[in-house]
Amino acid sequence: MYVQEVEPVAGSLGLSALVAALPLLVVLVLLGGVRMKAHLAALLGLLAAALVALFAYGMPFGQTLSSAAQGAAFGIFPILWIVVNALWVYRMTVRTRHFDVLRRSFGRLSDDPRIQALVVAFCFGALLEALAGFGAPVAICSVMLVALGFDPVRAAVVALVANTAPVAFGAMGTPVVTLAQVTGLPLDSVASVVGRQTPLLALVVPLLLVALVDGRRGLRETWLPALACGVAFAAAQFAASNYVSAQLADIAAALAGAAALVALPRARRPAAEPVRVAVLTGVRSEDLDEEDPRPDVLRAYAPYALIVLVFSVAQIPAVKDWLAGATRTFDWPFLNVLNPHGEPVGGNVFTLPLVSTGGTLVLLAGLGTAAVLGVRARTAAEEWVATVHELRFAILTVTSVLALAYVMNLSGQAATIGQFVAAAGAGLAFLSPVLGWFGVAVTGSDTSANALFGALQVSAARESGLSPELLAAANSSGGVLGKMISPQNLTIACAAVGLAGREGDLLRKVLPWSAGLLLIMCLIVLGQSSPVLGWMLP
């Protein structure tokens, strides 16, 4: 049996918090300062967390190793199980060239680059974030915008800024699922609060995108389509996250935003020639004028329709109960941890949702996709293996970060930092999103930031008398705004549009927007912690 201690270093909370923060500092310095590769930095951070647990907190070696193993296991299933299968579906559409059909379909929706930015970067980017995340939306959308004729720098900036509002529910809800797991809070509760924060960003981001594309004129001439898109996106994301499923929140939001643009006649008008000259390079992909047979267009949209269908059916009460019957819960071996009050912690038990998890549902949709697109079984299997190979370093990074998070949480390091941070009192609500923003800016992943700081936020909230659900959600909602300035995302954007080595140029362009939107989120969370906006919370 291991009992967590809050002040293990010289009986001092300040010194204990400083020592407990060492693993996080190791990761942040190696990533942000030394520019070490993420998987190596995560492994060294895990080593630091284990050493602190062993020598500062007195956690037995076997329990330290077991807690790291549980974190790695959770990283593989269900988190990476979702990501691998979602990216596999995308790879099959590329293999069969149906992704090109989809791109041409978007290009024909409107000749106005401001509307194209909304359709491709905001709506389709949100759909990609929902299915895969981990940089895929930025890479794919920036390439699509260049193919539509955008200047490479502008395409990269637009794709980076657009990749904000959907991030908290990306990769089939992986960030909020992780947040619920590491904090011990119910998933529905966490998703509900996040769904009352990030939709407010969705109201602003489309307006910001048309301004980035065409300045004040773009805002003046296309504010109505941008606002309609943002309102539809926000409403669908709120409704899905609160009343349907966190895994479907971004899919519903992306489709609703796109539907709003399609339904608005003004959005489909051709752009004035000066706009195209000002915004585009003048080079337009020749295949945009190619007409695709209607059956091919329907098949191009089929994978996403299948995912929505599978997840929707899975939410039917009778089906949901049947799927949940395959869930297995068991005591994690060699782990017996009590909190400082002598109560067993949730980490002693491990839940394995074999069928009901998002990754398995995406796999089922992927099998349907293979059938619809005419992908042979052997080819589909080869693409799945290739997906795992492509993600091999991301797999190592995610498993290492979650192993680190579990060691810090179960040894008591997170609780120590939480009590120390709680000294900020009421100001903690304002600072809470900043911690998530900082975590994502360095790690490039809202999932990783939630794993690192989620339990800390909850611990600090309880110490300061604030809502644990509010601060946990604030970590994720603030984190989405760090995505556009993370070195990984900047590198992905530059590589996609042929701007290798110009990450600094992109950072200078997006940093003011990242900081400005973060300030708005901090004010939202501060308001929600008080009677001013407290009525927004469930």
Coordinates of C-alpha atoms in Angstrom, one line a residue:
M1 CA 0.0 0.0 0.0
Y2 CA 1.2 3.5 -0.9
V3 CA -0.3 6.6 0.7
Q4 CA 0.2 9.9 -1.2
E5 CA 2.0 12.7 0.7
V6 CA 1.5 16.4 -0.2
E7 CA 4.6 17.8 1.5
P8 CA 7.3 15.1 1.2
V9 CA 10.3 17.5 0.8
A10 CA 11.3 18.9 4.2
G11 CA 7.7 19.3 5.1
S12 CA 7.5 22.4 2.8
L13 CA 4.7 22.8 0.3
G14 CA 6.8 25.2 -1.8
L15 CA 9.9 23.0 -2.0
S16 CA 7.7 19.9 -2.6
A17 CA 5.9 21.7 -5.5
L18 CA 9.3 22.8 -7.0
V19 CA 10.5 19.2 -6.9
A20 CA 7.2 17.9 -8.2
A21 CA 7.3 20.3 -11.2
L22 CA 10.7 19.0 -12.3
P23 CA 9.3 16.4 -14.8
L24 CA 7.2 19.1 -16.4
L25 CA 10.1 21.5 -16.6
V26 CA 12.3 18.8 -18.2
V27 CA 9.7 18.2 -20.9
L28 CA 9.1 22.0 -21.5
V29 CA 12.7 22.9 -21.6
L30 CA 13.8 20.0 -23.8
L31 CA 10.9 20.8 -26.3
G32 CA 10.8 24.6 -26.2
G33 CA 14.5 25.4 -25.4
V34 CA 16.6 22.5 -26.6
R35 CA 14.2 21.7 -29.5
M36 CA 14.5 18.0 -28.8
K37 CA 12.2 15.7 -30.6
A38 CA 8.9 15.3 -28.8
H39 CA 9.2 11.5 -28.2
L40 CA 12.7 11.8 -26.7
A41 CA 11.7 14.7 -24.5
A42 CA 8.6 12.8 -23.3
L43 CA 10.8 9.7 -22.4
L44 CA 13.2 11.9 -20.4
G45 CA 10.3 13.6 -18.7
L46 CA 8.9 10.2 -17.8
L47 CA 12.3 9.2 -16.3
A48 CA 12.3 12.4 -14.3
A49 CA 8.8 11.7 -13.0
A50 CA 9.8 8.2 -11.9
L51 CA 12.9 9.4 -10.1
V52 CA 10.9 12.1 -8.3
A53 CA 8.2 9.5 -7.3
L54 CA 10.9 7.1 -6.1
F55 CA 13.3 9.3 -4.2
A56 CA 11.2 12.4 -3.2
Y57 CA 7.8 10.8 -2.6
G58 CA 8.9 7.3 -1.6
M59 CA 6.6 5.5 -4.0
P60 CA 7.7 1.8 -4.2
F61 CA 9.5 0.9 -7.4
G62 CA 6.9 -1.7 -8.4
Q63 CA 4.0 0.8 -8.0
T64 CA 5.9 3.5 -9.9
L65 CA 6.5 1.1 -12.8
S66 CA 2.9 -0.1 -12.7
S67 CA 1.5 3.4 -12.8
A68 CA 3.6 4.2 -15.8
A69 CA 2.5 1.0 -17.5
Q70 CA -1.2 1.9 -16.9
G71 CA -0.7 5.4 -18.4
A72 CA 1.0 3.8 -21.5
A73 CA -1.8 1.3 -21.8
F74 CA -4.4 4.1 -21.7
G75 CA -2.4 5.9 -24.3
I76 CA -2.6 2.9 -26.6
F77 CA -6.2 2.0 -25.9
P78 CA -8.4 3.9 -26.3
I79 CA -6.5 7.1 -27.4
L80 CA -4.2 5.9 -30.1
W81 CA -6.8 3.2 -31.1
I82 CA -9.0 6.2 -32.1
V83 CA -6.3 8.1 -33.9
V84 CA -4.9 5.2 -35.9
N85 CA -8.3 4.1 -37.2
A86 CA -9.4 7.6 -38.0
L87 CA -6.2 8.4 -40.0
W88 CA -6.6 5.0 -41.7
V89 CA -10.0 6.0 -43.1
Y90 CA -8.4 9.2 -44.5
R91 CA -5.6 7.3 -46.1
M92 CA -8.0 5.0 -47.9
T93 CA -9.7 8.1 -49.4
V94 CA -6.3 9.3 -50.6
R95 CA -5.4 5.8 -52.0
T96 CA -8.6 5.7 -54.0
R97 CA -8.3 9.4 -55.1
H98 CA -11.7 10.1 -53.6
F99 CA -10.0 12.8 -51.5
D100 CA -9.3 14.6 -54.7
V101 CA -12.9 14.4 -55.7
L102 CA -13.8 15.9 -52.3
R103 CA -11.4 18.7 -52.8
R104 CA -12.8 19.6 -56.2
S105 CA -16.3 19.5 -54.7
F106 CA -15.2 22.1 -52.2
G107 CA -13.6 24.2 -54.8
R108 CA -16.8 24.4 -56.9
L109 CA -18.9 25.5 -54.0
S110 CA -17.7 29.1 -54.3
D111 CA -15.2 31.1 -56.4
D112 CA -14.8 33.5 -53.4
P113 CA -11.5 32.7 -51.6
R114 CA -13.0 34.1 -48.3
I115 CA -15.8 31.5 -48.5
Q116 CA -13.3 28.8 -49.6
A117 CA -11.3 29.6 -46.4
L118 CA -14.4 29.0 -44.3
V119 CA -15.4 25.8 -46.1
V120 CA -11.9 24.2 -46.3
A121 CA -10.0 25.5 -43.3
F122 CA -12.8 25.9 -40.8
C123 CA -15.5 23.4 -41.7
F124 CA -13.5 20.6 -43.4
G125 CA -10.6 21.2 -41.1
A126 CA -13.0 20.6 -38.1
L127 CA -14.1 17.4 -39.7
L128 CA -10.5 16.3 -40.1
E129 CA -9.8 17.3 -36.5
A130 CA -12.8 15.3 -35.4
L131 CA -11.5 12.2 -37.3
A132 CA -7.7 12.4 -36.8
G133 CA -6.3 15.5 -35.2
F134 CA -2.6 15.5 -34.4
G135 CA -1.7 18.0 -37.2
A136 CA -3.6 16.4 -40.0
P137 CA -6.1 19.3 -40.4
V138 CA -3.3 21.8 -40.8
A139 CA -1.3 19.7 -43.3
I140 CA -4.3 18.8 -45.4
C141 CA -6.2 22.1 -45.4
S142 CA -3.1 24.2 -46.2
V143 CA -2.3 22.0 -49.2
M144 CA -5.9 22.2 -50.4
L145 CA -5.9 26.0 -50.1
V146 CA -2.7 26.3 -52.1
A147 CA -4.3 24.0 -54.7
L148 CA -7.2 26.4 -54.8
G149 CA -4.8 29.2 -55.6
F150 CA -3.9 30.7 -52.2
D151 CA -0.5 32.2 -51.4
P152 CA 1.4 29.6 -49.4
V153 CA 2.0 31.9 -46.4
R154 CA -1.6 33.0 -46.3
A155 CA -2.8 29.4 -46.7
A156 CA -0.6 28.2 -43.8
V157 CA -1.8 31.1 -41.5
V158 CA -5.5 30.5 -42.3
A159 CA -5.1 26.7 -41.7
L160 CA -3.4 27.3 -38.3
V161 CA -5.9 29.9 -37.0
A162 CA -8.8 27.8 -38.1
N163 CA -7.5 24.8 -36.2
T164 CA -8.8 26.1 -32.8
A165 CA -12.5 25.8 -32.0
P166 CA -12.7 22.0 -32.9
V167 CA -9.5 20.9 -31.1
A168 CA -11.0 20.1 -27.7
F169 CA -13.3 17.5 -29.2
G170 CA -10.8 16.3 -31.9
A171 CA -9.8 12.7 -32.7
M172 CA -13.3 11.5 -31.8
G173 CA -13.2 13.4 -28.4
T174 CA -9.8 12.1 -27.4
P175 CA -8.7 15.3 -25.4
V176 CA -11.9 15.3 -23.3
V177 CA -11.8 11.6 -22.8
T178 CA -8.3 11.8 -21.6
L179 CA -9.2 14.8 -19.4
A180 CA -12.0 12.8 -17.8
Q181 CA -9.7 9.8 -17.2
V182 CA -6.9 11.6 -15.6
T183 CA -9.1 13.8 -13.4
G184 CA -11.6 11.1 -12.4
L185 CA -14.5 13.4 -13.4
P186 CA -17.4 12.0 -15.5
L187 CA -16.9 12.5 -19.2
D188 CA -20.4 13.9 -19.7
S189 CA -19.7 16.6 -17.1
V190 CA -16.3 17.7 -18.5
A191 CA -17.6 17.6 -22.1
S192 CA -20.6 19.6 -21.1
V193 CA -18.5 22.5 -19.7
V194 CA -16.1 22.4 -22.6
G195 CA -19.1 22.6 -24.8
R196 CA -20.1 25.9 -23.2
Q197 CA -16.7 27.5 -23.7
T198 CA -15.2 26.5 -27.1
P199 CA -18.4 27.3 -29.1
L200 CA -17.9 31.0 -28.1
L201 CA -14.6 30.8 -30.0
A202 CA -16.5 29.4 -33.0
L203 CA -18.4 32.6 -33.2
V204 CA -15.2 34.7 -33.5
V205 CA -12.9 32.5 -35.6
P206 CA -14.8 32.6 -38.9
L207 CA -14.9 36.4 -38.8
L208 CA -11.2 36.4 -38.1
L209 CA -10.5 34.1 -41.0
V210 CA -12.2 36.3 -43.6
A211 CA -10.3 39.2 -42.2
L212 CA -7.0 37.3 -42.5
V213 CA -7.9 36.5 -46.1
D214 CA -9.0 39.9 -47.3
G215 CA -8.6 42.4 -44.5
R216 CA -11.3 44.9 -43.5
R217 CA -13.0 44.6 -46.9
G218 CA -13.3 40.8 -46.4
L219 CA -14.9 41.4 -43.0
R220 CA -17.3 44.0 -44.4
E221 CA -18.4 42.0 -47.4
T222 CA -18.6 38.5 -46.0
W223 CA -19.4 39.0 -42.3
L224 CA -22.9 37.5 -42.8
P225 CA -21.7 34.1 -44.2
A226 CA -18.9 34.0 -41.6
L227 CA -21.3 34.7 -38.8
A228 CA -23.9 32.2 -40.1
C229 CA -21.1 29.6 -40.3
G230 CA -19.9 30.4 -36.8
V231 CA -23.4 30.4 -35.2
A232 CA -24.3 27.0 -36.9
F233 CA -21.0 25.5 -35.8
A234 CA -21.3 26.8 -32.3
A235 CA -24.9 25.6 -31.8
A236 CA -24.1 22.1 -33.1
Q237 CA -21.0 21.7 -31.0
F238 CA -22.9 22.9 -27.9
A239 CA -25.8 20.6 -28.6
A240 CA -23.8 17.5 -29.4
S241 CA -21.3 17.8 -26.5
N242 CA -24.1 18.5 -24.0
Y243 CA -26.9 16.2 -25.2
V244 CA -25.6 13.6 -27.7
S245 CA -22.0 12.6 -27.6
A246 CA -18.6 14.3 -27.1
Q247 CA -17.2 12.1 -29.9
L248 CA -19.7 13.5 -32.4
A249 CA -19.4 17.2 -31.4
D250 CA -16.9 18.3 -34.1
I251 CA -18.5 16.1 -36.8
A252 CA -21.9 17.7 -36.1
A253 CA -20.4 21.2 -35.9
A254 CA -18.4 20.9 -39.1
L255 CA -21.4 19.6 -41.1
A256 CA -23.7 22.3 -39.6
G257 CA -21.2 25.1 -40.5
A258 CA -20.8 23.8 -44.0
A259 CA -24.6 23.5 -44.4
A260 CA -25.1 27.1 -43.3
L261 CA -22.7 28.3 -46.0
V262 CA -24.4 26.1 -48.6
A263 CA -27.8 27.4 -47.6
L264 CA -26.8 31.1 -47.8
P265 CA -27.1 32.3 -51.5
R266 CA -24.7 35.2 -50.7
A267 CA -21.9 32.7 -49.9
R268 CA -22.1 31.1 -53.3
R269 CA -21.7 34.3 -55.4
P270 CA -18.4 34.7 -57.4
A271 CA -15.8 36.9 -55.8
A272 CA -14.9 40.2 -57.3
E273 CA -11.8 40.1 -59.4
P274 CA -9.8 42.4 -57.1
V275 CA -10.3 40.1 -54.2
R276 CA -8.9 37.1 -56.2
V277 CA -5.9 39.2 -57.3
A278 CA -5.2 40.4 -53.8
V279 CA -5.7 37.0 -52.1
L280 CA -4.5 34.4 -54.5
T281 CA -1.3 33.7 -56.3
G282 CA -3.1 33.5 -59.7
V283 CA -2.0 29.9 -60.0
R284 CA -5.1 27.6 -59.8
S285 CA -4.9 23.8 -59.9
E286 CA -6.0 22.7 -63.3
D287 CA -8.0 19.7 -62.0
L288 CA -10.5 22.0 -60.3
D289 CA -12.4 22.4 -63.5
E290 CA -12.6 18.6 -63.9
E291 CA -16.1 17.3 -63.6
D292 CA -16.6 14.2 -61.4
P293 CA -19.4 11.7 -61.9
R294 CA -22.1 12.0 -59.3
P295 CA -21.5 8.5 -57.9
D296 CA -17.8 9.4 -57.3
V297 CA -18.8 12.5 -55.4
L298 CA -21.3 10.5 -53.2
R299 CA -18.6 8.0 -52.5
A300 CA -16.1 10.8 -51.5
Y301 CA -18.5 11.9 -48.8
A302 CA -19.5 8.4 -47.8
P303 CA -16.7 7.8 -45.2
Y304 CA -17.8 10.8 -43.1
A305 CA -21.4 9.9 -43.5
L306 CA -20.7 6.3 -42.3
I307 CA -18.8 7.6 -39.2
V308 CA -21.7 9.9 -38.3
L309 CA -24.1 6.9 -38.8
V310 CA -22.1 4.5 -36.8
F311 CA -21.7 6.9 -33.8
S312 CA -25.3 7.9 -34.0
V313 CA -26.5 4.3 -33.9
A314 CA -24.1 3.7 -31.0
Q315 CA -26.0 6.3 -29.0
I316 CA -29.3 4.6 -29.2
P317 CA -30.0 3.5 -25.6
A318 CA -30.5 -0.2 -26.3
V319 CA -27.4 -0.3 -28.6
K320 CA -25.4 1.7 -26.1
D321 CA -26.2 -0.7 -23.3
W322 CA -25.4 -3.7 -25.5
L323 CA -22.0 -2.3 -26.5
A324 CA -21.2 -1.4 -22.9
G325 CA -21.7 -5.0 -22.0
A326 CA -18.3 -5.8 -23.5
T327 CA -16.6 -3.3 -21.2
R328 CA -14.2 -4.9 -18.7
T329 CA -13.2 -3.3 -15.4
F330 CA -10.4 -4.8 -13.3
D331 CA -7.9 -3.9 -10.6
W332 CA -4.7 -2.8 -12.2
P333 CA -1.9 -5.2 -11.0
F334 CA 0.8 -4.1 -8.5
L335 CA -1.1 -0.9 -7.8
N336 CA -2.6 0.0 -4.4
V337 CA -2.6 3.8 -3.8
L338 CA -4.4 5.8 -1.2
N339 CA -4.8 9.6 -1.3
P340 CA -3.6 11.8 1.6
H341 CA -7.0 11.2 3.3
G342 CA -6.6 7.4 3.2
E343 CA -9.1 6.8 0.4
P344 CA -8.4 4.5 -2.6
V345 CA -7.7 6.5 -5.8
G346 CA -9.5 5.8 -9.1
G347 CA -6.2 4.8 -10.8
N348 CA -6.3 1.5 -8.9
V349 CA -9.0 0.3 -11.3
F350 CA -8.7 0.2 -15.1
T351 CA -11.6 0.2 -17.5
L352 CA -11.4 -1.4 -20.9
P353 CA -14.3 -0.4 -23.2
L354 CA -13.5 -2.9 -25.9
V355 CA -16.4 -2.2 -28.3
S356 CA -18.1 1.0 -27.2
T357 CA -14.9 3.1 -27.5
G358 CA -14.6 5.6 -30.3
G359 CA -11.7 3.7 -32.0
T360 CA -13.7 0.5 -32.4
L361 CA -16.6 2.5 -33.9
V362 CA -14.3 4.3 -36.3
L363 CA -12.9 0.9 -37.3
L364 CA -16.4 -0.4 -38.1
A365 CA -17.0 2.8 -40.2
G366 CA -13.6 2.2 -41.9
L367 CA -14.6 -1.3 -42.9
G368 CA -17.7 0.1 -44.4
T369 CA -15.6 2.8 -46.1
A370 CA -13.4 0.1 -47.7
A371 CA -16.4 -1.6 -49.1
V372 CA -18.0 1.6 -50.5
L373 CA -14.7 2.8 -52.0
G374 CA -13.9 -0.6 -53.5
V375 CA -10.7 -1.1 -51.4
R376 CA -9.6 -4.7 -51.4
A377 CA -9.1 -6.3 -48.0
R378 CA -5.3 -6.7 -48.5
T379 CA -5.0 -3.1 -49.6
A380 CA -7.0 -1.9 -46.6
A381 CA -4.8 -4.0 -44.2
E382 CA -1.6 -2.5 -45.8
E383 CA -3.0 1.0 -45.3
W384 CA -3.7 0.3 -41.7
V385 CA -0.1 -1.0 -41.1
A386 CA 1.2 2.0 -43.0
T387 CA -0.8 4.3 -40.8
V388 CA 0.7 2.7 -37.6
H389 CA 4.2 3.1 -39.2
E390 CA 3.5 6.8 -40.0
L391 CA 2.4 7.5 -36.5
R392 CA 5.2 5.5 -34.8
F393 CA 6.8 8.5 -33.2
A394 CA 3.5 10.0 -32.2
I395 CA 2.6 6.7 -30.6
L396 CA 5.8 6.8 -28.6
T397 CA 5.2 10.4 -27.6
V398 CA 1.6 9.9 -26.5
T399 CA 2.3 6.7 -24.5
S400 CA 5.3 8.4 -22.8
V401 CA 3.4 11.6 -21.9
L402 CA 0.5 9.6 -20.5
A403 CA 2.9 7.3 -18.5
L404 CA 4.5 10.5 -17.1
A405 CA 1.0 11.9 -16.3
Y406 CA 0.0 8.8 -14.4
V407 CA 3.2 8.6 -12.4
M408 CA 2.8 12.2 -11.4
N409 CA -0.9 11.8 -10.6
L410 CA -0.6 8.5 -8.6
S411 CA 2.6 9.4 -6.7
G412 CA 1.0 12.7 -5.5
Q413 CA 3.1 15.1 -7.5
A414 CA 0.1 16.6 -9.2
A415 CA -1.7 17.1 -5.9
T416 CA 1.3 18.9 -4.5
I417 CA 1.5 21.3 -7.4
G418 CA -2.3 21.8 -7.3
Q419 CA -2.3 22.8 -3.7
F420 CA 0.6 25.2 -4.3
V421 CA -1.2 26.8 -7.4
A422 CA -4.4 27.0 -5.4
A423 CA -2.8 29.9 -3.5
A424 CA -3.8 32.1 -6.5
G425 CA -7.4 31.9 -5.1
A426 CA -10.0 33.5 -7.3
G427 CA -7.3 34.5 -9.8
L428 CA -6.9 30.8 -10.5
A429 CA -9.9 30.9 -12.8
F430 CA -8.3 33.6 -15.0
L431 CA -5.0 31.7 -15.1
S432 CA -6.4 28.3 -15.6
P433 CA -6.7 28.5 -19.5
V434 CA -3.1 29.9 -19.6
L435 CA -1.8 26.6 -18.2
G436 CA -3.5 24.6 -20.9
W437 CA -2.4 27.1 -23.6
F438 CA 1.2 26.8 -22.4
G439 CA 1.0 23.0 -22.4
V440 CA -0.3 22.7 -25.9
A441 CA 2.1 25.4 -27.2
V442 CA 4.9 23.2 -26.1
T443 CA 3.6 19.7 -26.6
G444 CA 1.5 20.4 -29.7
S445 CA -1.4 18.3 -28.3
D446 CA -4.5 19.2 -26.3
T447 CA -4.6 15.5 -25.3
S448 CA -1.0 15.7 -23.9
A449 CA -1.7 19.0 -22.1
N450 CA -4.8 17.5 -20.5
A451 CA -2.9 14.5 -19.4
L452 CA -0.1 16.7 -17.9
F453 CA -2.2 19.4 -16.2
G454 CA -5.8 18.0 -15.9
A455 CA -5.4 16.5 -12.4
L456 CA -3.4 19.5 -11.3
Q457 CA -6.3 21.8 -12.3
V458 CA -8.8 19.7 -10.4
S459 CA -6.6 19.6 -7.3
A460 CA -6.1 23.3 -7.4
A461 CA -9.8 23.9 -7.9
R462 CA -10.8 21.9 -4.9
E463 CA -8.2 23.6 -2.8
S464 CA -9.5 27.1 -3.8
G465 CA -13.2 26.3 -3.7
L466 CA -13.8 26.6 -7.4
S467 CA -15.6 24.1 -9.7
P468 CA -13.3 21.2 -10.6
E469 CA -15.3 20.7 -13.9
L470 CA -14.8 24.4 -14.8
L471 CA -11.0 24.4 -14.4
A472 CA -10.5 21.0 -16.0
A473 CA -12.5 22.2 -19.0
A474 CA -10.6 25.5 -19.0
N475 CA -7.4 23.6 -19.4
S476 CA -8.7 22.0 -22.6
S477 CA -10.4 25.1 -23.9
G478 CA -7.4 27.3 -23.3
G479 CA -5.2 24.7 -24.7
V480 CA -6.9 24.8 -28.1
L481 CA -5.5 28.3 -28.6
G482 CA -1.9 27.1 -28.1
K483 CA -2.2 24.8 -31.1
M484 CA -1.5 27.4 -33.7
I485 CA 1.8 28.4 -32.1
S486 CA 3.1 24.9 -31.2
P487 CA 6.5 24.2 -33.0
Q488 CA 5.1 20.9 -34.3
N489 CA 2.1 22.5 -36.0
L490 CA 4.2 25.3 -37.4
T491 CA 6.6 22.8 -38.8
I492 CA 3.8 20.7 -40.3
A493 CA 2.3 23.8 -41.9
C494 CA 5.6 25.0 -43.4
A495 CA 6.4 21.5 -44.7
A496 CA 3.0 21.1 -46.3
V497 CA 3.1 24.4 -48.3
G498 CA 6.9 24.4 -49.2
L499 CA 8.0 26.9 -46.6
A500 CA 10.5 24.8 -44.7
G501 CA 12.6 27.0 -42.4
R502 CA 10.1 29.8 -42.2
E503 CA 8.4 28.7 -39.0
G504 CA 9.5 31.9 -37.3
D505 CA 7.6 34.0 -40.0
L506 CA 4.4 32.0 -39.3
L507 CA 4.8 32.3 -35.6
R508 CA 5.0 36.1 -35.7
K509 CA 1.8 36.2 -37.8
V510 CA -0.3 33.9 -35.6
L511 CA 1.1 34.7 -32.1
P512 CA -1.0 37.9 -31.7
W513 CA -4.2 36.1 -32.6
S514 CA -3.3 33.2 -30.3
A515 CA -2.7 35.6 -27.4
G516 CA -5.8 37.7 -28.1
L517 CA -8.1 34.7 -28.3
L518 CA -6.5 33.3 -25.1
L519 CA -7.4 36.6 -23.3
I520 CA -11.0 36.2 -24.4
M521 CA -11.0 32.6 -23.1
C522 CA -9.5 33.7 -19.7
L523 CA -12.2 36.3 -19.3
I524 CA -14.9 33.7 -20.2
V525 CA -13.7 31.3 -17.6
L526 CA -13.3 34.1 -15.0
G527 CA -16.9 35.1 -15.7
Q528 CA -18.1 31.5 -15.5
S529 CA -16.5 31.2 -12.0
S530 CA -18.6 34.1 -10.8
P531 CA -22.3 35.1 -11.0
V532 CA -21.6 37.1 -14.1
L533 CA -21.5 34.1 -16.4
G534 CA -22.1 31.3 -13.8
W535 CA -25.5 30.8 -15.3
M536 CA -23.8 29.3 -18.4
L537 CA -22.6 26.2 -16.5
P538 CA -24.8 23.0 -16.2

